[in-house]
Short mmCIF file of C-alpha atoms in Angstrom, two decimals:
data_model
loop_
_atom_site.label_atom_id
_atom_site.label_comp_id
_atom_site.label_asym_id
_atom_site.label_seq_id
_atom_site.Cartn_x
_atom_site.Cartn_y
_atom_site.Cartn_z
CA UNK A 3 104.79 192.44 128.83
CA UNK A 4 105.10 190.52 132.07
CA UNK A 5 103.93 187.41 130.26
CA UNK A 6 100.71 187.51 132.22
CA UNK A 7 97.11 187.97 131.12
CA UNK A 8 94.22 189.74 132.86
CA UNK A 9 92.93 186.50 134.31
CA UNK A 10 96.32 185.43 135.57
CA UNK A 11 97.09 182.87 132.89
CA UNK A 12 100.35 182.56 131.02
CA UNK A 13 100.46 183.16 127.29
CA UNK A 14 100.38 179.47 126.48
CA UNK A 15 97.96 178.29 129.13
CA UNK A 16 94.44 177.04 128.54
CA UNK A 17 91.45 177.68 130.75
CA UNK A 18 90.01 174.85 132.84
CA UNK A 19 88.13 172.53 130.52
CA UNK A 20 85.17 170.55 131.81
CA UNK A 21 83.01 168.20 129.81
CA UNK A 22 79.74 166.52 130.68
CA UNK A 23 78.45 163.78 128.41
CA UNK A 24 74.94 162.49 128.00
CA UNK A 25 73.18 165.31 129.80
CA UNK A 26 70.25 165.55 127.37
CA UNK A 27 68.13 162.42 127.74
CA UNK A 28 65.92 163.12 124.73
CA UNK A 29 68.84 163.42 122.33
CA UNK A 30 70.65 160.51 120.78
CA UNK A 31 73.95 161.99 121.93
CA UNK A 32 74.88 165.12 123.80
CA UNK A 33 77.78 166.88 125.45
CA UNK A 34 78.26 170.05 127.43
CA UNK A 35 81.70 171.66 127.26
CA UNK A 36 82.98 174.51 129.41
CA UNK A 37 86.24 176.25 128.49
CA UNK A 38 86.55 178.63 131.40
CA UNK A 39 83.32 180.60 131.09
CA UNK A 40 82.58 179.71 127.48
CA UNK A 41 79.81 177.10 127.55
CA UNK A 42 78.59 175.18 124.54
CA UNK A 43 76.09 172.36 124.55
CA UNK A 44 75.80 170.00 121.61
CA UNK A 45 72.81 167.75 120.99
CA UNK A 46 72.70 165.15 118.25
CA UNK A 47 69.49 163.74 116.85
CA UNK A 48 69.43 160.93 114.33
CA UNK A 49 66.68 160.74 111.75
CA UNK A 50 66.03 158.91 108.52
CA UNK A 51 66.53 160.25 105.05
CA UNK A 52 67.15 159.06 101.54
CA UNK A 53 70.80 159.08 100.60
CA UNK A 54 71.89 161.67 98.04
CA UNK A 55 71.53 160.67 94.42
CA UNK A 56 75.23 161.05 93.58
CA UNK A 57 76.45 158.88 96.47
CA UNK A 58 73.82 156.36 97.42
CA UNK A 59 75.82 154.80 100.21
CA UNK A 60 76.39 157.93 102.27
CA UNK A 61 74.42 159.50 105.09
CA UNK A 62 74.43 163.12 106.20
CA UNK A 63 75.88 165.05 109.11
CA UNK A 64 74.39 168.50 109.45
CA UNK A 65 76.00 170.81 112.01
CA UNK A 66 74.28 173.99 113.10
CA UNK A 67 75.71 176.51 115.51
CA UNK A 68 73.39 178.89 117.30
CA UNK A 69 74.72 181.94 119.09
CA UNK A 70 71.62 183.28 120.86
CA UNK A 71 71.43 186.67 122.56
CA UNK A 72 71.46 184.66 125.79
CA UNK A 73 75.17 184.08 125.55
CA UNK A 74 76.38 187.58 124.87
CA UNK A 75 75.06 191.09 124.33
CA UNK A 76 76.82 191.30 120.98
CA UNK A 77 74.31 188.93 119.34
CA UNK A 78 70.81 189.99 118.40
CA UNK A 79 67.76 187.76 118.03
CA UNK A 80 66.63 186.90 114.52
CA UNK A 81 68.26 185.01 111.66
CA UNK A 82 71.74 183.63 112.38
CA UNK A 83 74.39 186.29 112.22
CA UNK A 84 77.65 186.10 110.35
CA UNK A 85 79.61 184.62 113.24
CA UNK A 86 77.12 181.81 113.76
CA UNK A 87 77.10 180.94 110.07
CA UNK A 88 80.88 181.05 109.84
CA UNK A 89 81.18 178.78 112.88
CA UNK A 90 78.66 176.34 111.40
CA UNK A 91 80.67 176.23 108.20
CA UNK A 92 83.86 175.73 110.19
CA UNK A 93 82.39 172.74 112.03
CA UNK A 94 81.13 171.31 108.74
CA UNK A 95 84.65 171.66 107.33
CA UNK A 96 86.17 169.98 110.38
CA UNK A 97 83.81 167.04 110.04
CA UNK A 98 84.66 166.63 106.38
CA UNK A 99 88.38 167.28 106.56
CA UNK A 100 89.11 165.15 109.59
CA UNK A 101 86.94 162.21 108.52
CA UNK A 102 85.80 161.87 112.13
CA UNK A 103 82.94 159.76 110.85
CA UNK A 104 82.75 158.14 107.46
CA UNK A 105 79.43 159.00 105.91
CA UNK A 106 79.33 155.47 104.54
CA UNK A 107 78.89 154.24 108.12
CA UNK A 108 75.61 156.11 108.28
CA UNK A 109 74.05 154.18 105.44
CA UNK A 110 71.38 151.64 106.34
CA UNK A 111 70.23 150.42 102.95
CA UNK A 112 72.09 151.46 99.86
CA UNK A 113 70.04 153.93 97.88
CA UNK A 114 67.00 153.72 100.13
CA UNK A 115 67.67 154.70 103.69
CA UNK A 116 70.40 156.42 105.61
CA UNK A 117 70.89 158.22 108.88
CA UNK A 118 71.00 161.99 109.13
CA UNK A 119 72.78 163.28 112.20
CA UNK A 120 71.61 166.75 113.12
CA UNK A 121 74.27 168.27 115.38
CA UNK A 122 72.93 171.37 117.09
CA UNK A 123 75.29 173.53 119.07
CA UNK A 124 73.93 176.15 121.37
CA UNK A 125 76.23 178.57 123.08
CA UNK A 126 75.09 179.27 126.60
CA UNK A 127 77.84 181.65 127.55
CA UNK A 128 80.19 183.37 125.15
CA UNK A 129 83.59 184.19 126.56
CA UNK A 130 85.77 183.74 123.49
CA UNK A 131 87.18 180.69 121.75
CA UNK A 132 83.89 179.35 120.50
CA UNK A 133 85.54 177.25 117.79
CA UNK A 134 87.52 175.13 120.21
CA UNK A 135 84.52 174.60 122.45
CA UNK A 136 82.28 173.56 119.56
CA UNK A 137 84.84 171.13 118.13
CA UNK A 138 85.33 169.54 121.53
CA UNK A 139 81.56 169.35 122.09
CA UNK A 140 81.13 167.70 118.69
CA UNK A 141 83.73 165.06 119.46
CA UNK A 142 82.31 164.32 122.91
CA UNK A 143 78.71 164.19 121.69
CA UNK A 144 79.53 161.91 118.76
CA UNK A 145 81.25 159.52 121.14
CA UNK A 146 78.06 159.49 123.17
CA UNK A 147 75.70 158.76 120.28
CA UNK A 148 73.93 155.41 120.33
CA UNK A 149 72.13 154.51 117.10
CA UNK A 150 69.37 151.91 117.31
CA UNK A 151 69.54 148.92 115.04
CA UNK A 152 67.41 149.26 111.91
CA UNK A 153 66.20 146.44 109.71
CA UNK A 154 64.21 146.82 106.53
CA UNK A 155 61.18 144.61 106.46
CA UNK A 156 61.31 142.93 103.05
CA UNK A 157 57.57 142.52 102.66
CA UNK A 158 56.45 146.02 103.50
CA UNK A 159 59.66 147.81 102.62
CA UNK A 160 59.40 149.80 105.82
CA UNK A 161 62.12 150.25 108.35
CA UNK A 162 61.83 148.63 111.73
CA UNK A 163 63.68 150.29 114.54
CA UNK A 164 64.84 148.21 117.48
CA UNK A 165 65.40 150.65 120.32
CA UNK A 166 66.73 148.01 122.68
CA UNK A 167 69.73 147.22 120.53
CA UNK A 168 71.95 150.25 120.10
CA UNK A 169 75.38 150.62 118.63
CA UNK A 170 77.81 153.46 119.19
CA UNK A 171 79.20 155.33 116.22
CA UNK A 172 82.53 154.40 114.73
CA UNK A 173 84.70 157.43 115.50
CA UNK A 174 87.75 157.16 113.32
CA UNK A 175 89.68 160.28 114.11
CA UNK A 176 89.72 162.66 117.04
CA UNK A 177 90.15 166.21 115.82
CA UNK A 178 90.94 168.83 118.44
CA UNK A 179 90.97 172.56 117.74
CA UNK A 180 93.41 175.03 119.28
CA UNK A 181 92.77 178.73 118.84
CA UNK A 182 95.27 181.56 119.14
CA UNK A 183 94.83 185.32 119.17
CA UNK A 184 97.47 187.38 117.37
CA UNK A 185 98.54 190.79 118.52
CA UNK A 186 100.54 193.01 116.15
CA UNK A 187 102.13 190.14 114.20
CA UNK A 188 104.30 189.10 117.13
CA UNK A 189 102.47 187.98 120.23
CA UNK A 190 100.43 184.82 120.22
CA UNK A 191 98.16 183.83 123.05
CA UNK A 192 96.33 180.58 123.39
CA UNK A 193 92.61 180.24 124.18
CA UNK A 194 91.57 183.92 124.07
CA UNK A 195 88.71 185.24 126.19
CA UNK A 196 86.07 187.48 124.61
CA UNK A 197 87.91 190.59 125.81
CA UNK A 198 91.20 189.40 124.32
CA UNK A 199 89.51 188.44 121.06
CA UNK A 200 88.05 191.92 120.66
CA UNK A 201 91.44 193.51 121.12
CA UNK A 202 93.33 191.04 118.98
CA UNK A 203 94.38 191.92 115.45
CA UNK A 204 93.85 188.39 114.22
CA UNK A 205 93.04 184.80 115.16
CA UNK A 206 94.34 181.39 114.09
CA UNK A 207 92.67 178.05 114.72
CA UNK A 208 94.54 174.80 114.14
CA UNK A 209 92.71 171.48 114.10
CA UNK A 210 94.84 168.40 114.54
CA UNK A 211 94.06 164.74 114.90
CA UNK A 212 95.89 162.09 116.84
CA UNK A 213 98.21 161.11 114.01
CA UNK A 214 99.67 164.59 113.88
CA UNK A 215 97.83 165.43 110.69
CA UNK A 216 96.60 168.93 110.14
CA UNK A 217 92.89 168.80 109.51
CA UNK A 218 92.57 172.53 109.17
CA UNK A 219 94.58 175.72 109.52
CA UNK A 220 91.91 178.36 109.76
CA UNK A 221 93.23 181.87 109.69
CA UNK A 222 90.47 184.24 108.64
CA UNK A 223 92.43 187.35 107.74
CA UNK A 224 93.87 189.51 110.47
CA UNK A 225 97.46 190.59 110.82
CA UNK A 226 100.07 188.57 109.02
CA UNK A 227 102.01 185.69 110.53
CA UNK A 228 105.36 184.42 109.36
CA UNK A 229 105.70 180.75 108.56
CA UNK A 230 107.84 180.25 111.67
CA UNK A 231 105.11 181.62 113.93
CA UNK A 232 102.59 179.28 112.31
CA UNK A 233 104.92 176.42 113.08
CA UNK A 234 104.95 177.44 116.76
CA UNK A 235 101.16 177.36 116.77
CA UNK A 236 101.17 173.88 115.31
CA UNK A 237 103.55 172.59 117.99
CA UNK A 238 101.34 174.01 120.72
CA UNK A 239 98.31 172.43 119.06
CA UNK A 240 99.95 169.02 119.23
CA UNK A 241 100.42 169.23 123.01
CA UNK A 242 96.88 170.48 123.45
CA UNK A 243 95.59 167.51 121.52
CA UNK A 244 97.13 165.03 123.96
CA UNK A 245 95.62 166.89 126.93
CA UNK A 246 92.15 166.91 125.40
CA UNK A 247 92.32 163.29 124.33
CA UNK A 248 93.20 162.25 127.88
CA UNK A 249 90.25 164.22 129.23
CA UNK A 250 87.80 162.72 126.80
CA UNK A 251 88.98 159.19 127.44
CA UNK A 252 88.59 159.71 131.17
CA UNK A 253 85.02 160.93 130.74
CA UNK A 254 84.02 158.13 128.42
CA UNK A 255 85.41 155.58 130.83
CA UNK A 256 83.50 157.12 133.71
CA UNK A 257 80.12 156.67 132.01
CA UNK A 258 80.79 153.21 130.61
CA UNK A 259 79.43 151.15 133.56
CA UNK A 260 75.70 151.62 132.74
CA UNK B 16 109.94 195.59 95.85
CA UNK B 17 108.46 198.10 93.48
CA UNK B 18 104.75 198.34 93.48
CA UNK B 19 102.87 199.46 90.40
CA UNK B 20 99.68 201.31 91.04
CA UNK B 21 96.77 202.23 88.84
CA UNK B 22 96.16 205.99 88.66
CA UNK B 23 94.39 207.09 91.84
CA UNK B 24 90.89 208.43 91.65
CA UNK B 25 89.08 210.29 94.38
CA UNK B 26 86.55 207.97 95.90
CA UNK B 27 82.97 209.05 95.74
CA UNK B 28 79.83 207.20 96.61
CA UNK B 29 79.48 205.61 93.18
CA UNK B 30 81.14 202.52 91.89
CA UNK B 31 84.48 202.69 90.25
CA UNK B 32 85.63 200.75 87.24
CA UNK B 33 85.18 197.09 87.90
CA UNK B 34 88.46 195.24 87.92
CA UNK B 35 88.26 191.64 86.91
CA UNK B 36 90.68 189.04 88.09
CA UNK B 37 91.14 185.98 85.94
CA UNK B 38 93.51 183.09 86.21
CA UNK B 39 94.68 181.57 82.94
CA UNK B 40 93.92 177.93 83.60
CA UNK B 41 90.35 177.53 82.53
CA UNK B 42 89.23 181.09 83.14
CA UNK B 43 88.11 181.40 86.71
CA UNK B 44 86.71 184.88 86.66
CA UNK B 45 85.48 187.11 89.45
CA UNK B 46 84.19 190.63 89.01
CA UNK B 47 84.81 192.99 91.90
CA UNK B 48 82.93 196.21 92.50
CA UNK B 49 84.03 198.60 95.16
CA UNK B 50 82.01 201.31 96.81
CA UNK B 51 83.44 203.61 99.40
CA UNK B 52 84.21 205.29 101.64
CA UNK B 53 80.45 205.86 101.70
CA UNK B 54 77.76 206.53 104.25
CA UNK B 55 77.04 203.76 106.71
CA UNK B 56 73.94 202.74 108.62
CA UNK B 57 74.01 203.91 112.20
CA UNK B 58 73.66 200.33 113.45
CA UNK B 59 76.81 199.25 111.64
CA UNK B 60 78.79 202.38 112.26
CA UNK B 61 82.19 202.10 113.95
CA UNK B 62 83.41 205.29 115.53
CA UNK B 63 87.12 204.76 114.97
CA UNK B 64 87.41 202.99 111.65
CA UNK B 65 85.65 202.11 108.41
CA UNK B 66 83.15 199.26 108.30
CA UNK B 67 84.16 196.79 105.60
CA UNK B 68 81.43 194.71 104.02
CA UNK B 69 81.95 191.94 101.54
CA UNK B 70 79.18 190.46 99.43
CA UNK B 71 79.97 187.34 97.48
CA UNK B 72 77.46 186.34 94.85
CA UNK B 73 77.76 182.84 93.41
CA UNK B 74 77.27 182.24 89.72
CA UNK B 75 74.01 180.38 90.26
CA UNK B 76 71.66 180.28 93.16
CA UNK B 77 71.30 182.38 96.25
CA UNK B 78 74.20 182.99 98.57
CA UNK B 79 74.22 180.53 101.49
CA UNK B 80 76.26 179.68 104.55
CA UNK B 81 79.24 178.70 102.42
CA UNK B 82 79.33 182.15 100.80
CA UNK B 83 78.91 183.79 104.23
CA UNK B 84 81.99 181.96 105.43
CA UNK B 85 83.97 183.08 102.37
CA UNK B 86 82.74 186.63 102.85
CA UNK B 87 84.00 186.62 106.42
CA UNK B 88 87.42 185.34 105.32
CA UNK B 89 87.77 187.99 102.62
CA UNK B 90 86.44 190.71 104.89
CA UNK B 91 88.90 189.98 107.66
CA UNK B 92 91.76 189.90 105.18
CA UNK B 93 90.77 193.26 103.70
CA UNK B 94 90.29 194.76 107.16
CA UNK B 95 93.82 193.75 108.04
CA UNK B 96 95.36 195.63 105.13
CA UNK B 97 93.03 198.60 104.87
CA UNK B 98 93.89 201.68 106.87
CA UNK B 99 90.33 201.97 108.10
CA UNK B 100 91.27 204.47 110.76
CA UNK B 101 91.67 207.10 108.06
CA UNK B 102 87.96 206.87 107.23
CA UNK B 103 86.00 206.46 110.45
CA UNK B 104 82.22 206.17 110.41
CA UNK B 105 82.15 205.19 106.75
CA UNK B 106 81.48 201.97 104.95
CA UNK B 107 83.54 200.24 102.30
CA UNK B 108 81.59 197.64 100.36
CA UNK B 109 83.20 195.03 98.15
CA UNK B 110 80.83 193.14 95.89
CA UNK B 111 82.28 190.03 94.26
CA UNK B 112 80.36 188.35 91.48
CA UNK B 113 81.53 184.95 90.32
CA UNK B 114 81.47 185.00 86.54
CA UNK B 115 82.95 181.57 85.95
CA UNK B 116 84.44 179.01 88.25
CA UNK B 117 87.13 176.64 87.02
CA UNK B 118 88.96 176.05 90.29
CA UNK B 119 90.92 178.22 92.74
CA UNK B 120 87.87 180.38 93.38
CA UNK B 121 88.78 181.79 96.78
CA UNK B 122 92.22 182.87 95.59
CA UNK B 123 90.65 184.57 92.61
CA UNK B 124 88.18 186.40 94.86
CA UNK B 125 91.04 187.58 97.06
CA UNK B 126 92.97 188.86 94.07
CA UNK B 127 89.93 190.64 92.70
CA UNK B 128 89.27 192.25 96.08
CA UNK B 129 92.87 193.45 96.31
CA UNK B 130 92.80 194.85 92.79
CA UNK B 131 89.52 196.55 93.56
CA UNK B 132 90.89 198.16 96.69
CA UNK B 133 93.90 199.39 94.75
CA UNK B 134 91.76 200.67 91.94
CA UNK B 135 89.49 202.60 94.25
CA UNK B 136 92.52 204.29 95.69
CA UNK B 137 91.84 203.23 99.25
CA UNK B 138 94.79 203.53 101.60
CA UNK B 139 96.32 200.16 102.38
CA UNK B 140 99.34 199.13 104.39
CA UNK B 141 100.22 196.28 102.07
CA UNK B 142 98.96 194.36 99.08
CA UNK B 143 98.01 190.74 99.17
CA UNK B 144 97.66 187.95 96.74
CA UNK B 145 95.63 184.73 96.89
CA UNK B 146 97.23 181.40 96.05
CA UNK B 147 95.76 177.91 96.01
CA UNK B 148 97.83 174.75 96.43
CA UNK B 149 96.53 171.27 95.79
CA UNK B 150 98.15 168.20 97.30
CA UNK B 151 97.51 165.06 95.36
CA UNK B 152 97.67 161.49 96.58
CA UNK B 153 101.42 161.17 96.03
CA UNK B 154 102.17 164.33 98.03
CA UNK B 155 103.08 166.42 94.99
CA UNK B 156 102.07 170.06 95.22
CA UNK B 157 100.35 171.86 92.37
CA UNK B 158 99.64 175.59 92.38
CA UNK B 159 96.45 177.17 91.07
CA UNK B 160 94.65 173.90 90.41
CA UNK B 161 91.76 173.54 88.02
CA UNK B 162 88.40 172.33 89.29
CA UNK B 163 89.22 168.79 88.25
CA UNK B 164 92.58 168.84 90.08
CA UNK B 165 90.89 170.26 93.16
CA UNK B 166 88.39 167.45 93.23
CA UNK B 167 91.02 164.75 92.86
CA UNK B 168 93.37 166.36 95.35
CA UNK B 169 93.80 164.98 98.81
CA UNK B 170 93.99 168.45 100.29
CA UNK B 171 93.53 171.98 98.97
CA UNK B 172 95.23 174.85 100.81
CA UNK B 173 94.42 178.49 100.10
CA UNK B 174 96.61 181.33 101.37
CA UNK B 175 96.53 185.08 101.15
CA UNK B 176 100.08 186.36 101.28
CA UNK B 177 100.84 189.96 102.04
CA UNK B 178 103.59 192.03 100.51
CA UNK B 179 105.10 192.78 103.92
CA UNK B 180 107.70 190.04 104.49
CA UNK B 181 105.39 187.65 102.66
CA UNK B 182 103.38 187.08 105.82
CA UNK B 183 100.37 184.84 105.79
CA UNK B 184 97.18 186.86 106.09
CA UNK B 185 94.71 184.10 105.43
CA UNK B 186 94.93 180.36 105.50
CA UNK B 187 92.21 177.79 104.94
CA UNK B 188 92.64 174.13 104.27
CA UNK B 189 90.27 171.58 102.89
CA UNK B 190 91.22 168.00 103.55
CA UNK B 191 93.87 166.65 105.90
CA UNK B 192 97.56 167.13 105.32
CA UNK B 193 100.70 166.62 107.34
CA UNK B 194 102.57 169.50 108.90
CA UNK B 195 105.44 169.26 106.42
CA UNK B 196 103.11 169.34 103.45
CA UNK B 197 101.44 172.45 104.80
CA UNK B 198 104.81 174.17 105.18
CA UNK B 199 105.71 173.17 101.63
CA UNK B 200 102.42 174.52 100.35
CA UNK B 201 103.01 177.80 102.17
CA UNK B 202 106.49 178.09 100.73
CA UNK B 203 105.13 177.37 97.26
CA UNK B 204 102.47 180.00 97.78
CA UNK B 205 105.02 182.59 98.79
CA UNK B 206 107.10 181.77 95.74
CA UNK B 207 104.07 182.19 93.50
CA UNK B 208 103.37 185.50 95.24
CA UNK B 209 106.76 186.82 94.22
CA UNK B 210 106.04 185.97 90.60
CA UNK B 211 102.62 187.51 90.70
CA UNK B 212 103.88 190.80 92.07
CA UNK B 213 106.47 190.93 89.33
CA UNK B 214 103.65 190.38 86.87
CA UNK B 215 101.65 193.27 88.24
CA UNK B 216 104.47 195.72 88.49
CA UNK B 217 106.74 194.74 85.62
CA UNK B 218 106.31 195.22 81.91
CA UNK B 219 103.13 194.32 80.17
CA UNK B 220 100.88 196.30 82.48
CA UNK B 221 97.70 197.16 80.65
CA UNK B 222 97.18 200.95 80.65
CA UNK B 223 93.60 201.91 81.31
CA UNK B 224 91.52 204.93 82.16
CA UNK B 225 88.61 205.50 84.41
CA UNK B 226 85.24 204.81 82.88
CA UNK B 227 86.50 202.57 80.11
CA UNK B 228 85.62 199.39 81.86
CA UNK B 229 88.79 197.74 80.71
CA UNK B 230 89.05 194.40 82.42
CA UNK B 231 92.30 194.05 84.29
CA UNK B 232 93.71 190.76 83.24
CA UNK B 233 96.07 189.35 85.77
CA UNK B 234 97.25 186.18 84.22
CA UNK B 235 100.31 184.31 85.41
CA UNK B 236 102.19 182.22 82.89
CA UNK B 237 102.63 178.74 84.21
#
């Protein structure tokens, strides 16, 4: 009512976002993202595989989100719960819809060898807005990935990996997710904490890329929104995208001199 | 907006008549079975409202992460319209079996779920209807696309539109689209919703009785 939230933020204000790239030395690419208290770490490993039969010039990107009991008491140990599976599917959709990486770029030898990028997200602290954090972590980690050069030895037919020569991935688009919590069809707040998410009657997540294209409007049920309210969300998402892009560029620049 | 309703039956633990939702173009068919309000496991019990569970079974194979995602979407949509507070500490289970898939599957599942909820006589604050829009390469919008149109489309948008002020309950998009195209798709979906409601409530409603197993055809003439 006073346009203020329990943690002192305004309705349209995001929590402090921090990102740390390249923290996992054993992974081919990694990123740690903190949105307030919500912490997600993403590690990317690249391995070999045969390309799929129906598209022999494509590689694979396999995202997997893990919400362990470590991050919040609402999750139990055992097989992935519904929220983890839904988040994994969401990230898979973001990768496909936004064309952040063309799977053709992951092909080494047509029909014989291609890269598989296993993107593993582990939530270390769950304080709401896991979708935004995971999308940001994905983007940052993919920018950090260095793939070694691979040549196929013609005599033996085996692949030879040259670890000294590495190339970064070709990131075509930069999707950024913005999540909103809906209260009673009227009030929209940006970047909900876990407490706000529990009380909300619905959530909306909008993924936009730098050209102003909508990669995804993800509204899994919850109270209804008029088209005008959705439009407001989209406008806010556009401004958020510029903020995030600036942050990521700053971080990438800071690790460049290596 | 008048709202036709199937005769109400008291809900017991057993399954009611299975409503089937089919779209005319190529027969996408989903069978919905509804059970509830029934007893719930103590671990899943919610003290102030009903626990809604959705199980989506694909036509072939075991359900995977993709189905789990769909289940969550449908569950959250149903939770939003169901007056769960009237049945605390109970469970309402919706089982959706895909009989045939010729495009627009999620919208068909949503329609089947809504019909099922209505048929079981569960108290709801509004009805909803699922609509799929496909944007092709030229930017033209087609509603209720077939599987072939979906594949060739640049983007496929699915909405669940509620009867209250035609608000958007659910929105998922597959493939990138511009903001204007999304608005157009939403408007198209709302227009299709109006037609569908008229179809349900107006003339030509198939009379049926409990126990007959009469499939509820909900076709929309194109």
